[in-house]
PDB file of C-alpha atoms in Angstrom:
ATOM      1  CA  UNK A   1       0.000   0.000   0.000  1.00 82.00           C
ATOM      2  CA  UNK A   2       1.422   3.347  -0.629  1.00 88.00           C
ATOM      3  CA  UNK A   3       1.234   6.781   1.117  1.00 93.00           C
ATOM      4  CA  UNK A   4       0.913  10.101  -0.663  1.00 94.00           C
ATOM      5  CA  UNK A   5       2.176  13.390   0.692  1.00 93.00           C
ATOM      6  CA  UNK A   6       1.830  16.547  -0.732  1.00 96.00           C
ATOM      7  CA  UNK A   7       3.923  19.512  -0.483  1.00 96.00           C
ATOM      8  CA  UNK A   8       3.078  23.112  -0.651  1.00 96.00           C
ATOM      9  CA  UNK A   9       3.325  26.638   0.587  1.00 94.00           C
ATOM     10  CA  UNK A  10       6.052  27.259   3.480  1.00 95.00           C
ATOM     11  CA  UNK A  11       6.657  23.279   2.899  1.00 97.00           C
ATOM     12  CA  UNK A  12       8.097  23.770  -0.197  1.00 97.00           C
ATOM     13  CA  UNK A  13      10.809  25.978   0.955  1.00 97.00           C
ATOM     14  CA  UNK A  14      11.954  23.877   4.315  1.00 97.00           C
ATOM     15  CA  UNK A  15      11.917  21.050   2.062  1.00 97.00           C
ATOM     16  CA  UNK A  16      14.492  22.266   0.201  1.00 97.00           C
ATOM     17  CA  UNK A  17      16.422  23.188   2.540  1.00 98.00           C
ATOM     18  CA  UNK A  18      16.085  19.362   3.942  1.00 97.00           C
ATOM     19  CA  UNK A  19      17.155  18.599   0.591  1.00 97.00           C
ATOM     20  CA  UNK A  20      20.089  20.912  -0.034  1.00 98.00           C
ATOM     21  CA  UNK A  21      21.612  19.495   3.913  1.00 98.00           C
ATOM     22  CA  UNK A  22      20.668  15.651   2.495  1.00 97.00           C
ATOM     23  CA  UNK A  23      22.584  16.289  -0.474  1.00 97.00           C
ATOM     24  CA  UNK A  24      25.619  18.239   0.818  1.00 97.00           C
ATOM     25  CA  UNK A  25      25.953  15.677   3.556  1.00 97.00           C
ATOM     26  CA  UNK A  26      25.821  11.961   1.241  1.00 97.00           C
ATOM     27  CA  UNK A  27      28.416  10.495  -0.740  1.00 96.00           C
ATOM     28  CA  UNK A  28      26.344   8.084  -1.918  1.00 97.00           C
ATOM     29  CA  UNK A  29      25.984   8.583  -5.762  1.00 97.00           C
ATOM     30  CA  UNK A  30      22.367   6.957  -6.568  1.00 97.00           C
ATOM     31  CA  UNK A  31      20.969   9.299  -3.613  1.00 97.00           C
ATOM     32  CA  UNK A  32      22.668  12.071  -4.928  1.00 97.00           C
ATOM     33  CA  UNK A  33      21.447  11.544  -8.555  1.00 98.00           C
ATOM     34  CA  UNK A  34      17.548  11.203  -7.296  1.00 96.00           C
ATOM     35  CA  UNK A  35      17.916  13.948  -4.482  1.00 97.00           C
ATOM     36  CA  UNK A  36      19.076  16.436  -7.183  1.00 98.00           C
ATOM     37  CA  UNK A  37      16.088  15.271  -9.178  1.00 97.00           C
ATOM     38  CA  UNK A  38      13.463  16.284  -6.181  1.00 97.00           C
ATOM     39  CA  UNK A  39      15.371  19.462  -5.563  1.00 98.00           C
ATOM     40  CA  UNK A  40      14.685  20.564  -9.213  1.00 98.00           C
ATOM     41  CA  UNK A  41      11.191  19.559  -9.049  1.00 96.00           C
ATOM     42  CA  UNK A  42      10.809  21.225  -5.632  1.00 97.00           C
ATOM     43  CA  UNK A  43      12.540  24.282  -7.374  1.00 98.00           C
ATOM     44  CA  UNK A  44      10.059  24.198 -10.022  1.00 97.00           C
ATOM     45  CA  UNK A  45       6.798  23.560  -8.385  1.00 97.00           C
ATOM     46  CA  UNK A  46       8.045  27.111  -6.100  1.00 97.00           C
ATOM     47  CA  UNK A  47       8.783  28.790  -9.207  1.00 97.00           C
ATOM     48  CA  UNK A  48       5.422  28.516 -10.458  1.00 97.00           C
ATOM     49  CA  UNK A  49       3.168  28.537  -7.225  1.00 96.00           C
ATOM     50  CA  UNK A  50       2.233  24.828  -7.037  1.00 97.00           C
ATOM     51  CA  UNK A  51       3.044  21.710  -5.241  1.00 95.00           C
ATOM     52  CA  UNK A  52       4.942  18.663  -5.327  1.00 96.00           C
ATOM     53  CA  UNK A  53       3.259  15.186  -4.849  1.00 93.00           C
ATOM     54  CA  UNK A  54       5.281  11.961  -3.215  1.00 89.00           C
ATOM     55  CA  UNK A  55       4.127   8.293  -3.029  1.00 88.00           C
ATOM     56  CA  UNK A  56       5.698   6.108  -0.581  1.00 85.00           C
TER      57      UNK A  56
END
């Protein structure tokens, strides 16, 4: 079964902080590739006043 989160407003901007310390603190090349693949979506959904949606 999988869980949806959405992220919005406010959100949008701690969560890229989160992001920018996740990245900055992993060596781990796969995380970095997808990380730096959420940040840019996370940059983009700010850009233009939306959200960004995540399934777990």
């Amino acid at each position: 079964m999988y869980e949806e989160e959405w992220i919005e407003g406010d959100n949008l901007k701690k969560t890229l902080e989160i992001t920018d310390r996740m990245i900055n603190n992993s060596d781990n090349e796969e995380f970095l590739e997808l990380a730096k693949e959420f940040r840019n979506l996370v940059l983009k959904a700010i850009e233009v006043n939306t959200y960004v949606g995540c399934f777990f």
